[in-house]
Amino acid sequence: MESVIHELEARRMIAQITDPALADRLRSEKAVIYIGFDPTADSLHVGHMMPIIALSHFQRYGHGVLCLVGGATAMVGDPSGKSEERNLLTLDQVAQNARAVKAQLERFLSFEGENPARMIDNNDWISGMSFIDWLRDVGKHFTINYMISKESVKKRLASEQGISFTEFSYMTMQAFDFLHLYDEYQCTIQGGGNDQWGNITAGMDLIHKVRGAQAYGITFPLLTTASGEKFGKSEGNPVWLDPERTSPYQFYQFWFNQPDEDAKRFLYIFTFLNVEEIAAICAAHDEKPHERAAQKTLAAELTRTVHGAGGLEKALRASNALFGGELSGLGKKELEDIFKDVPSSEVPRSRVQQGMPLVDLLTETGLCKSRGEARRFIDQGGVYLNNERAGDADRVAGAADLLADSIMVLRHGKKKYHLVRVAGQ
């Protein structure tokens, strides 16, 4: 049987592994892996997807999977990869965020059946320990020399902000998590982003010191785009898995707009298509790059995984709307998302209810310079209301033309759009 490690390597998903022999061991043995997710927001974003997908591969190969929602550690804050200390969360915020995170993880992992993934919270075993207990049972196994040798701590010590004792202690909490999961679930593998290497090896060392056992660590590459930018943001904002934060259309467009080389690379990392099928898609893409086979497959596969078949259908319908497709079935948020970058203006609802001559709308929105020019463009067949050709220069736009009871979309030619918002009741 192929090892899950070989699968991840073929998909270019492993940055470092503490023992290369783990690959052969996992070919014949079942193991338990855990990855931690600090519930610092009520949604995961695409930057979390690689470790989640790695967990899914482990589960598909029959290994045990633990998703640790760090209720305790989220109230402390991990200094790894951070330049300054984060705001700390309350217990209620953490609990609310954890519920939302689990719902999103269920898109990738099965929490039922013969080999269910488990969702666990380190607040359950850390919150009951006193400070004295912690110093005696955990802290004594860590020397200051050992802790400041870790790269994440070194960077913060050298920075102007420094590092608080709270964040400095984070490493010991994550290490204790690994020990607890080893004792409770026979968990011998921890995974995480490459910036977690120091915390992961601290946990391995703790298990070796107090249990005399070998544990393993796997890290995943911290992705950057082909242009060298940090992966996972669109126009500076995170691309969330929550459809209320990032709509299925915006999510689809994020993947569809990836450059060729990134799209091909991401097919291996983020989809569950087999490696041979991905290679064939990439070859077809290289033959006819203008058809964007890699981007179309990537966007469709990931939107279906995260938002379901219904979410993909909405995203495709919204994408087609920009190229003259049907608009009538789209909601207000979808329309706002699709046309967020086009000029817009507002008219009172009373004027629309009375009926607005289309030539007036075209001149008031600036799509045409004069009523005469507007009439001429309409007569020539170059004006569209809600993507339907306006064939009559005497056409009046009324309440029946409102999309989602609040929007009209004007278009002159193929690409010149204007969004008309209707104000008032």
CSV table of C-alpha atoms in Angstrom, one decimal:
chain,number,residue,atom,x,y,z
A,1,MET,CA,0.0,0.0,0.0
A,2,GLU,CA,1.2,3.5,-0.8
A,3,SER,CA,2.1,5.7,2.1
A,4,VAL,CA,0.2,8.9,2.8
A,5,ILE,CA,3.5,10.6,3.1
A,6,HIS,CA,4.3,9.7,-0.5
A,7,GLU,CA,0.9,11.1,-1.5
A,8,LEU,CA,1.7,14.4,0.2
A,9,GLU,CA,5.1,14.5,-1.4
A,10,ALA,CA,3.7,13.9,-4.8
A,11,ARG,CA,1.4,16.8,-4.2
A,12,ARG,CA,4.3,19.0,-3.0
A,13,MET,CA,2.7,19.5,0.4
A,14,ILE,CA,5.6,18.7,2.7
A,15,ALA,CA,8.2,21.2,3.8
A,16,GLN,CA,10.0,19.3,6.5
A,17,ILE,CA,9.6,15.9,8.2
A,18,THR,CA,11.4,15.0,11.4
A,19,ASP,CA,12.1,11.4,10.3
A,20,PRO,CA,12.0,10.3,6.6
A,21,ALA,CA,11.5,6.7,7.8
A,22,LEU,CA,7.9,7.7,8.8
A,23,ALA,CA,6.8,7.3,5.2
A,24,ASP,CA,7.6,3.5,5.2
A,25,ARG,CA,6.2,3.1,8.7
A,26,LEU,CA,2.9,4.5,7.7
A,27,ARG,CA,2.7,2.2,4.7
A,28,SER,CA,2.2,-0.8,7.1
A,29,GLU,CA,0.9,0.9,10.3
A,30,LYS,CA,-2.0,3.1,11.3
A,31,ALA,CA,-1.2,6.2,13.3
A,32,VAL,CA,-2.9,9.3,14.7
A,33,ILE,CA,-2.1,12.8,13.6
A,34,TYR,CA,-3.2,16.1,15.1
A,35,ILE,CA,-3.2,19.7,13.8
A,36,GLY,CA,-4.2,22.7,15.9
A,37,PHE,CA,-6.5,25.5,14.8
A,38,ASP,CA,-6.6,28.5,17.0
A,39,PRO,CA,-10.2,29.8,16.9
A,40,THR,CA,-9.2,33.5,16.7
A,41,ALA,CA,-12.0,34.2,14.1
A,42,ASP,CA,-15.4,32.7,13.4
A,43,SER,CA,-14.2,31.4,10.1
A,44,LEU,CA,-11.2,29.7,8.6
A,45,HIS,CA,-9.7,31.1,5.4
A,46,VAL,CA,-7.9,29.7,2.4
A,47,GLY,CA,-4.6,30.0,4.3
A,48,HIS,CA,-5.8,27.2,6.6
A,49,MET,CA,-6.7,24.9,3.7
A,50,MET,CA,-3.4,23.0,3.2
A,51,PRO,CA,-3.2,21.5,6.7
A,52,ILE,CA,-6.9,20.7,6.6
A,53,ILE,CA,-6.5,18.9,3.2
A,54,ALA,CA,-3.4,17.1,4.6
A,55,LEU,CA,-5.6,15.8,7.5
A,56,SER,CA,-8.2,14.6,4.9
A,57,HIS,CA,-5.5,12.6,3.0
A,58,PHE,CA,-4.5,11.0,6.3
A,59,GLN,CA,-8.1,10.1,7.0
A,60,ARG,CA,-8.5,8.7,3.5
A,61,TYR,CA,-5.5,6.4,4.1
A,62,GLY,CA,-7.2,5.1,7.3
A,63,HIS,CA,-5.2,7.0,9.9
A,64,GLY,CA,-6.7,8.7,12.9
A,65,VAL,CA,-7.3,12.4,12.7
A,66,LEU,CA,-7.6,14.9,15.6
A,67,CYS,CA,-8.6,18.6,15.0
A,68,LEU,CA,-7.5,20.5,18.0
A,69,VAL,CA,-9.3,23.8,18.5
A,70,GLY,CA,-7.1,25.7,20.8
A,71,GLY,CA,-9.5,27.2,23.3
A,72,ALA,CA,-6.7,27.7,25.8
A,73,THR,CA,-3.9,28.6,23.5
A,74,ALA,CA,-6.1,31.1,21.6
A,75,MET,CA,-6.4,33.1,24.8
A,76,VAL,CA,-2.6,33.3,25.0
A,77,GLY,CA,-1.5,33.8,21.3
A,78,ASP,CA,1.2,32.1,19.4
A,79,PRO,CA,4.3,34.3,18.6
A,80,SER,CA,5.3,32.0,15.6
A,81,GLY,CA,5.3,34.1,12.4
A,82,LYS,CA,3.9,37.1,14.2
A,83,SER,CA,5.6,40.5,14.6
A,84,GLU,CA,3.5,41.7,17.5
A,85,GLU,CA,1.2,40.4,20.2
A,86,ARG,CA,-2.4,39.7,19.3
A,87,ASN,CA,-5.5,40.8,21.1
A,88,LEU,CA,-6.7,38.0,23.5
A,89,LEU,CA,-10.1,36.4,23.3
A,90,THR,CA,-12.7,35.6,25.9
A,91,LEU,CA,-14.0,32.1,26.5
A,92,ASP,CA,-17.4,32.9,24.9
A,93,GLN,CA,-15.7,34.2,21.8
A,94,VAL,CA,-13.5,31.1,21.6
A,95,ALA,CA,-16.5,28.8,22.0
A,96,GLN,CA,-18.5,30.6,19.4
A,97,ASN,CA,-15.6,30.5,16.9
A,98,ALA,CA,-14.9,26.8,17.6
A,99,ARG,CA,-18.5,25.9,16.6
A,100,ALA,CA,-18.2,27.8,13.3
A,101,VAL,CA,-14.8,26.2,12.6
A,102,LYS,CA,-16.1,22.7,13.1
A,103,ALA,CA,-18.9,23.2,10.6
A,104,GLN,CA,-16.3,24.3,8.0
A,105,LEU,CA,-14.0,21.3,8.8
A,106,GLU,CA,-16.9,19.0,8.1
A,107,ARG,CA,-16.6,20.0,4.4
A,108,PHE,CA,-13.2,18.2,4.3
A,109,LEU,CA,-13.4,15.6,7.0
A,110,SER,CA,-15.8,12.9,8.1
A,111,PHE,CA,-16.7,13.2,11.8
A,112,GLU,CA,-18.9,10.0,11.6
A,113,GLY,CA,-18.5,6.4,10.4
A,114,GLU,CA,-15.8,3.8,11.1
A,115,ASN,CA,-12.8,6.2,11.3
A,116,PRO,CA,-14.3,9.5,12.4
A,117,ALA,CA,-12.2,12.6,12.9
A,118,ARG,CA,-12.4,14.1,16.4
A,119,MET,CA,-12.7,17.7,17.4
A,120,ILE,CA,-11.1,18.4,20.7
A,121,ASP,CA,-10.4,21.6,22.8
A,122,ASN,CA,-7.2,22.0,24.8
A,123,ASN,CA,-9.1,24.2,27.2
A,124,ASP,CA,-10.6,20.9,28.6
A,125,TRP,CA,-7.3,19.7,30.0
A,126,ILE,CA,-5.4,23.0,30.5
A,127,SER,CA,-7.9,25.2,32.2
A,128,GLY,CA,-8.1,22.9,35.3
A,129,MET,CA,-4.4,23.1,36.0
A,130,SER,CA,-3.1,25.6,38.6
A,131,PHE,CA,-0.1,27.8,37.9
A,132,ILE,CA,1.9,25.8,40.5
A,133,ASP,CA,0.9,22.5,38.8
A,134,TRP,CA,2.0,23.9,35.4
A,135,LEU,CA,5.4,25.0,36.7
A,136,ARG,CA,6.0,21.7,38.5
A,137,ASP,CA,4.7,19.2,35.9
A,138,VAL,CA,5.4,21.0,32.6
A,139,GLY,CA,7.7,24.0,33.1
A,140,LYS,CA,10.5,22.0,34.7
A,141,HIS,CA,11.0,20.1,31.4
A,142,PHE,CA,12.0,23.3,29.5
A,143,THR,CA,15.2,25.2,29.9
A,144,ILE,CA,15.3,28.9,29.0
A,145,ASN,CA,18.3,28.1,26.8
A,146,TYR,CA,16.2,25.6,24.8
A,147,MET,CA,13.2,28.0,24.4
A,148,ILE,CA,15.2,31.0,23.2
A,149,SER,CA,17.0,28.8,20.7
A,150,LYS,CA,13.7,28.5,18.7
A,151,GLU,CA,13.6,30.7,15.7
A,152,SER,CA,10.1,32.2,16.4
A,153,VAL,CA,11.3,33.3,19.8
A,154,LYS,CA,14.7,34.6,18.5
A,155,LYS,CA,13.0,36.8,16.0
A,156,ARG,CA,10.7,38.4,18.6
A,157,LEU,CA,13.5,38.9,21.1
A,158,ALA,CA,15.4,40.8,18.4
A,159,SER,CA,12.4,42.9,17.5
A,160,GLU,CA,11.5,46.3,19.0
A,161,GLN,CA,8.3,44.9,20.5
A,162,GLY,CA,10.0,42.0,22.2
A,163,ILE,CA,8.0,39.1,23.5
A,164,SER,CA,5.7,38.9,26.6
A,165,PHE,CA,6.0,36.1,29.1
A,166,THR,CA,2.5,35.1,28.0
A,167,GLU,CA,3.5,34.4,24.4
A,168,PHE,CA,6.9,33.0,25.5
A,169,SER,CA,4.9,30.3,27.4
A,170,TYR,CA,2.9,29.4,24.3
A,171,MET,CA,5.5,26.8,23.3
A,172,THR,CA,5.1,24.9,26.6
A,173,MET,CA,1.3,24.8,26.1
A,174,GLN,CA,1.5,23.4,22.6
A,175,ALA,CA,4.1,20.9,23.7
A,176,PHE,CA,1.8,19.8,26.6
A,177,ASP,CA,-1.0,19.3,24.1
A,178,PHE,CA,1.1,16.9,22.1
A,179,LEU,CA,1.9,14.9,25.3
A,180,HIS,CA,-1.7,14.9,26.4
A,181,LEU,CA,-2.9,13.6,23.0
A,182,TYR,CA,-0.1,11.0,23.0
A,183,ASP,CA,-1.4,9.7,26.4
A,184,GLU,CA,-5.2,9.9,25.6
A,185,TYR,CA,-5.3,9.0,21.8
A,186,GLN,CA,-1.9,7.4,21.1
A,187,CYS,CA,-1.2,10.4,18.8
A,188,THR,CA,2.4,10.2,17.6
A,189,ILE,CA,2.3,12.8,14.7
A,190,GLN,CA,1.8,16.6,14.8
A,191,GLY,CA,1.4,18.6,11.6
A,192,GLY,CA,1.4,22.3,11.0
A,193,GLY,CA,2.7,25.2,8.9
A,194,ASN,CA,6.5,25.5,8.5
A,195,ASP,CA,6.5,28.3,11.1
A,196,GLN,CA,5.3,25.7,13.7
A,197,TRP,CA,8.5,23.6,13.5
A,198,GLY,CA,9.9,24.9,16.8
A,199,ASN,CA,6.6,24.3,18.7
A,200,ILE,CA,6.2,20.8,17.1
A,201,THR,CA,9.7,19.7,18.0
A,202,ALA,CA,9.3,21.0,21.5
A,203,GLY,CA,6.3,18.6,21.9
A,204,MET,CA,8.3,15.7,20.5
A,205,ASP,CA,11.1,16.4,22.9
A,206,LEU,CA,8.6,16.5,25.9
A,207,ILE,CA,7.1,13.2,24.9
A,208,HIS,CA,10.6,11.7,24.7
A,209,LYS,CA,11.7,13.1,28.1
A,210,VAL,CA,8.6,12.0,30.1
A,211,ARG,CA,7.4,8.9,28.2
A,212,GLY,CA,10.6,7.7,26.5
A,213,ALA,CA,8.6,7.4,23.2
A,214,GLN,CA,9.3,8.6,19.7
A,215,ALA,CA,6.9,11.1,18.1
A,216,TYR,CA,7.0,12.8,14.7
A,217,GLY,CA,6.5,16.2,13.1
A,218,ILE,CA,5.4,17.2,9.6
A,219,THR,CA,5.3,20.8,8.4
A,220,PHE,CA,3.6,22.2,5.3
A,221,PRO,CA,5.1,24.9,3.1
A,222,LEU,CA,4.0,28.5,3.8
A,223,LEU,CA,2.6,29.3,0.4
A,224,THR,CA,3.5,32.4,-1.6
A,225,THR,CA,2.2,33.2,-5.1
A,226,ALA,CA,4.4,33.1,-8.2
A,227,SER,CA,5.0,36.9,-7.7
A,228,GLY,CA,6.3,36.3,-4.2
A,229,GLU,CA,3.3,37.6,-2.3
A,230,LYS,CA,1.8,35.9,0.7
A,231,PHE,CA,-0.9,33.4,-0.4
A,232,GLY,CA,-4.5,33.7,0.7
A,233,LYS,CA,-5.6,37.3,0.3
A,234,SER,CA,-7.6,39.1,-2.3
A,235,GLU,CA,-7.0,42.9,-2.5
A,236,GLY,CA,-5.4,42.7,0.9
A,237,ASN,CA,-8.4,40.9,2.5
A,238,PRO,CA,-8.5,37.2,3.7
A,239,VAL,CA,-10.5,34.9,1.5
A,240,TRP,CA,-12.8,33.2,4.0
A,241,LEU,CA,-14.5,29.9,3.9
A,242,ASP,CA,-17.7,31.4,5.4
A,243,PRO,CA,-20.0,32.4,2.6
A,244,GLU,CA,-21.2,35.4,4.6
A,245,ARG,CA,-17.7,36.8,4.6
A,246,THR,CA,-16.6,35.7,1.2
A,247,SER,CA,-19.4,34.8,-1.2
A,248,PRO,CA,-19.2,31.7,-3.4
A,249,TYR,CA,-18.8,34.0,-6.4
A,250,GLN,CA,-15.8,35.8,-4.8
A,251,PHE,CA,-14.3,32.5,-3.6
A,252,TYR,CA,-14.6,31.1,-7.2
A,253,GLN,CA,-13.1,34.2,-8.7
A,254,PHE,CA,-10.1,34.1,-6.3
A,255,TRP,CA,-9.1,30.7,-7.6
A,256,PHE,CA,-10.1,31.4,-11.3
A,257,ASN,CA,-7.9,34.5,-11.3
A,258,GLN,CA,-4.7,32.6,-10.2
A,259,PRO,CA,-1.8,32.9,-12.7
A,260,ASP,CA,-1.1,29.8,-14.8
A,261,GLU,CA,1.8,28.4,-12.8
A,262,ASP,CA,0.1,28.9,-9.5
A,263,ALA,CA,-3.2,27.4,-10.7
A,264,LYS,CA,-1.3,24.2,-11.9
A,265,ARG,CA,0.6,24.0,-8.6
A,266,PHE,CA,-2.6,24.5,-6.5
A,267,LEU,CA,-4.4,21.7,-8.3
A,268,TYR,CA,-2.0,19.3,-6.7
A,269,ILE,CA,-2.2,20.9,-3.3
A,270,PHE,CA,-5.8,21.8,-2.9
A,271,THR,CA,-7.9,19.3,-4.9
A,272,PHE,CA,-8.5,15.6,-4.4
A,273,LEU,CA,-8.1,14.8,-8.1
A,274,ASN,CA,-5.5,12.1,-8.5
A,275,VAL,CA,-2.0,13.1,-9.6
A,276,GLU,CA,-2.3,11.5,-13.0
A,277,GLU,CA,-5.6,13.4,-13.8
A,278,ILE,CA,-4.0,16.7,-12.6
A,279,ALA,CA,-1.0,16.1,-14.9
A,280,ALA,CA,-3.3,15.6,-17.9
A,281,ILE,CA,-5.2,18.8,-17.0
A,282,CYS,CA,-1.9,20.8,-16.8
A,283,ALA,CA,-0.8,19.3,-20.2
A,284,ALA,CA,-4.1,20.4,-21.8
A,285,HIS,CA,-3.7,23.8,-20.2
A,286,ASP,CA,-0.2,24.2,-21.6
A,287,GLU,CA,-1.5,23.4,-25.1
A,288,LYS,CA,-4.3,26.0,-25.0
A,289,PRO,CA,-3.6,28.4,-22.1
A,290,HIS,CA,-6.2,30.8,-23.3
A,291,GLU,CA,-8.9,28.3,-22.4
A,292,ARG,CA,-7.7,28.4,-18.7
A,293,ALA,CA,-8.4,24.7,-18.1
A,294,ALA,CA,-6.3,24.7,-14.9
A,295,GLN,CA,-8.1,27.8,-13.4
A,296,LYS,CA,-11.6,26.5,-14.4
A,297,THR,CA,-10.9,23.1,-12.8
A,298,LEU,CA,-9.3,24.6,-9.7
A,299,ALA,CA,-12.1,27.1,-9.1
A,300,ALA,CA,-14.8,24.5,-9.7
A,301,GLU,CA,-13.3,21.8,-7.5
A,302,LEU,CA,-12.7,24.0,-4.5
A,303,THR,CA,-15.9,25.9,-4.7
A,304,ARG,CA,-17.8,22.6,-4.8
A,305,THR,CA,-15.8,21.3,-1.8
A,306,VAL,CA,-16.3,24.4,0.4
A,307,HIS,CA,-19.7,25.6,-0.7
A,308,GLY,CA,-21.3,22.5,-2.1
A,309,ALA,CA,-22.9,21.9,-5.6
A,310,GLY,CA,-25.4,24.7,-4.9
A,311,GLY,CA,-22.6,27.2,-4.1
A,312,LEU,CA,-20.8,26.3,-7.3
A,313,GLU,CA,-23.9,26.8,-9.4
A,314,LYS,CA,-24.4,30.2,-7.8
A,315,ALA,CA,-20.8,31.1,-8.5
A,316,LEU,CA,-21.0,30.0,-12.1
A,317,ARG,CA,-24.3,31.9,-12.7
A,318,ALA,CA,-22.8,35.0,-11.2
A,319,SER,CA,-19.6,34.7,-13.3
A,320,ASN,CA,-21.7,34.3,-16.4
A,321,ALA,CA,-23.6,37.5,-15.5
A,322,LEU,CA,-20.6,39.6,-16.3
A,323,PHE,CA,-20.7,38.2,-19.9
A,324,GLY,CA,-24.4,38.9,-20.6
A,325,GLY,CA,-25.9,36.0,-18.6
A,326,GLU,CA,-29.2,35.8,-16.8
A,327,LEU,CA,-29.4,38.2,-13.8
A,328,SER,CA,-33.0,37.6,-12.5
A,329,GLY,CA,-32.2,34.7,-10.2
A,330,LEU,CA,-29.4,36.5,-8.3
A,331,GLY,CA,-29.8,38.0,-4.8
A,332,LYS,CA,-28.8,41.5,-3.7
A,333,LYS,CA,-25.5,40.4,-2.2
A,334,GLU,CA,-24.5,38.4,-5.3
A,335,LEU,CA,-25.3,41.3,-7.5
A,336,GLU,CA,-23.3,43.7,-5.2
A,337,ASP,CA,-20.3,41.2,-5.3
A,338,ILE,CA,-20.4,40.8,-9.1
A,339,PHE,CA,-20.6,44.5,-9.8
A,340,LYS,CA,-18.6,45.9,-6.9
A,341,ASP,CA,-16.0,47.4,-9.2
A,342,VAL,CA,-18.3,49.2,-11.6
A,343,PRO,CA,-19.6,52.7,-11.2
A,344,SER,CA,-22.8,53.1,-9.3
A,345,SER,CA,-25.4,55.7,-8.5
A,346,GLU,CA,-28.6,55.9,-6.5
A,347,VAL,CA,-32.1,57.0,-7.4
A,348,PRO,CA,-35.2,57.4,-5.2
A,349,ARG,CA,-37.6,54.5,-5.2
A,350,SER,CA,-40.5,56.9,-5.9
A,351,ARG,CA,-39.0,57.8,-9.4
A,352,VAL,CA,-38.7,54.2,-10.3
A,353,GLN,CA,-42.2,53.4,-9.2
A,354,GLN,CA,-43.5,56.3,-11.4
A,355,GLY,CA,-41.4,54.9,-14.3
A,356,MET,CA,-38.1,56.4,-15.4
A,357,PRO,CA,-37.4,56.9,-19.1
A,358,LEU,CA,-34.4,54.8,-20.0
A,359,VAL,CA,-32.8,57.8,-21.8
A,360,ASP,CA,-32.9,59.7,-18.6
A,361,LEU,CA,-31.2,56.9,-16.7
A,362,LEU,CA,-28.5,56.6,-19.3
A,363,THR,CA,-27.7,60.4,-19.2
A,364,GLU,CA,-27.9,60.7,-15.4
A,365,THR,CA,-25.6,57.8,-14.8
A,366,GLY,CA,-23.1,59.2,-17.3
A,367,LEU,CA,-23.3,56.2,-19.7
A,368,CYS,CA,-24.4,58.6,-22.4
A,369,LYS,CA,-23.6,62.3,-22.8
A,370,SER,CA,-27.1,63.4,-23.9
A,371,ARG,CA,-30.6,62.1,-24.3
A,372,GLY,CA,-30.0,62.2,-28.1
A,373,GLU,CA,-27.0,60.0,-27.8
A,374,ALA,CA,-28.9,57.7,-25.5
A,375,ARG,CA,-31.7,57.3,-28.1
A,376,ARG,CA,-29.2,56.7,-30.8
A,377,PHE,CA,-27.4,54.0,-28.9
A,378,ILE,CA,-30.7,52.3,-28.0
A,379,ASP,CA,-31.8,52.3,-31.6
A,380,GLN,CA,-28.5,50.8,-32.6
A,381,GLY,CA,-29.1,47.9,-30.2
A,382,GLY,CA,-26.1,48.8,-27.9
A,383,VAL,CA,-28.0,49.4,-24.6
A,384,TYR,CA,-29.0,46.7,-22.1
A,385,LEU,CA,-31.1,46.8,-19.0
A,386,ASN,CA,-30.4,43.8,-16.7
A,387,ASN,CA,-28.5,42.2,-19.6
A,388,GLU,CA,-31.6,42.3,-21.8
A,389,ARG,CA,-31.4,44.4,-25.0
A,390,ALA,CA,-33.4,47.6,-24.8
A,391,GLY,CA,-34.8,47.8,-28.3
A,392,ASP,CA,-37.1,50.8,-27.8
A,393,ALA,CA,-35.8,54.3,-27.2
A,394,ASP,CA,-39.1,55.1,-25.4
A,395,ARG,CA,-38.5,52.3,-23.0
A,396,VAL,CA,-39.4,53.1,-19.4
A,397,ALA,CA,-37.6,51.5,-16.4
A,398,GLY,CA,-40.1,50.7,-13.6
A,399,ALA,CA,-40.5,48.6,-10.4
A,400,ALA,CA,-40.9,45.4,-12.5
A,401,ASP,CA,-37.3,45.9,-13.7
A,402,LEU,CA,-35.8,45.8,-10.2
A,403,LEU,CA,-33.5,42.9,-9.4
A,404,ALA,CA,-33.8,41.8,-5.8
A,405,ASP,CA,-36.2,44.7,-5.4
A,406,SER,CA,-33.4,47.2,-5.2
A,407,ILE,CA,-31.0,47.1,-8.2
A,408,MET,CA,-30.9,47.7,-11.9
A,409,VAL,CA,-27.9,47.0,-14.1
A,410,LEU,CA,-27.3,49.2,-17.2
A,411,ARG,CA,-24.8,48.2,-19.9
A,412,HIS,CA,-23.6,50.1,-23.0
A,413,GLY,CA,-21.8,47.9,-25.4
A,414,LYS,CA,-20.0,44.8,-24.1
A,415,LYS,CA,-18.1,46.1,-21.1
A,416,LYS,CA,-19.4,49.5,-20.0
A,417,TYR,CA,-21.6,48.8,-16.9
A,418,HIS,CA,-23.4,50.9,-14.3
A,419,LEU,CA,-25.1,49.8,-11.2
A,420,VAL,CA,-28.3,51.7,-10.2
A,421,ARG,CA,-29.3,51.3,-6.6
A,422,VAL,CA,-32.8,52.2,-5.5
A,423,ALA,CA,-33.1,54.1,-2.2
A,424,GLY,CA,-36.1,54.2,0.1
A,425,GLN,CA,-39.2,52.1,0.7
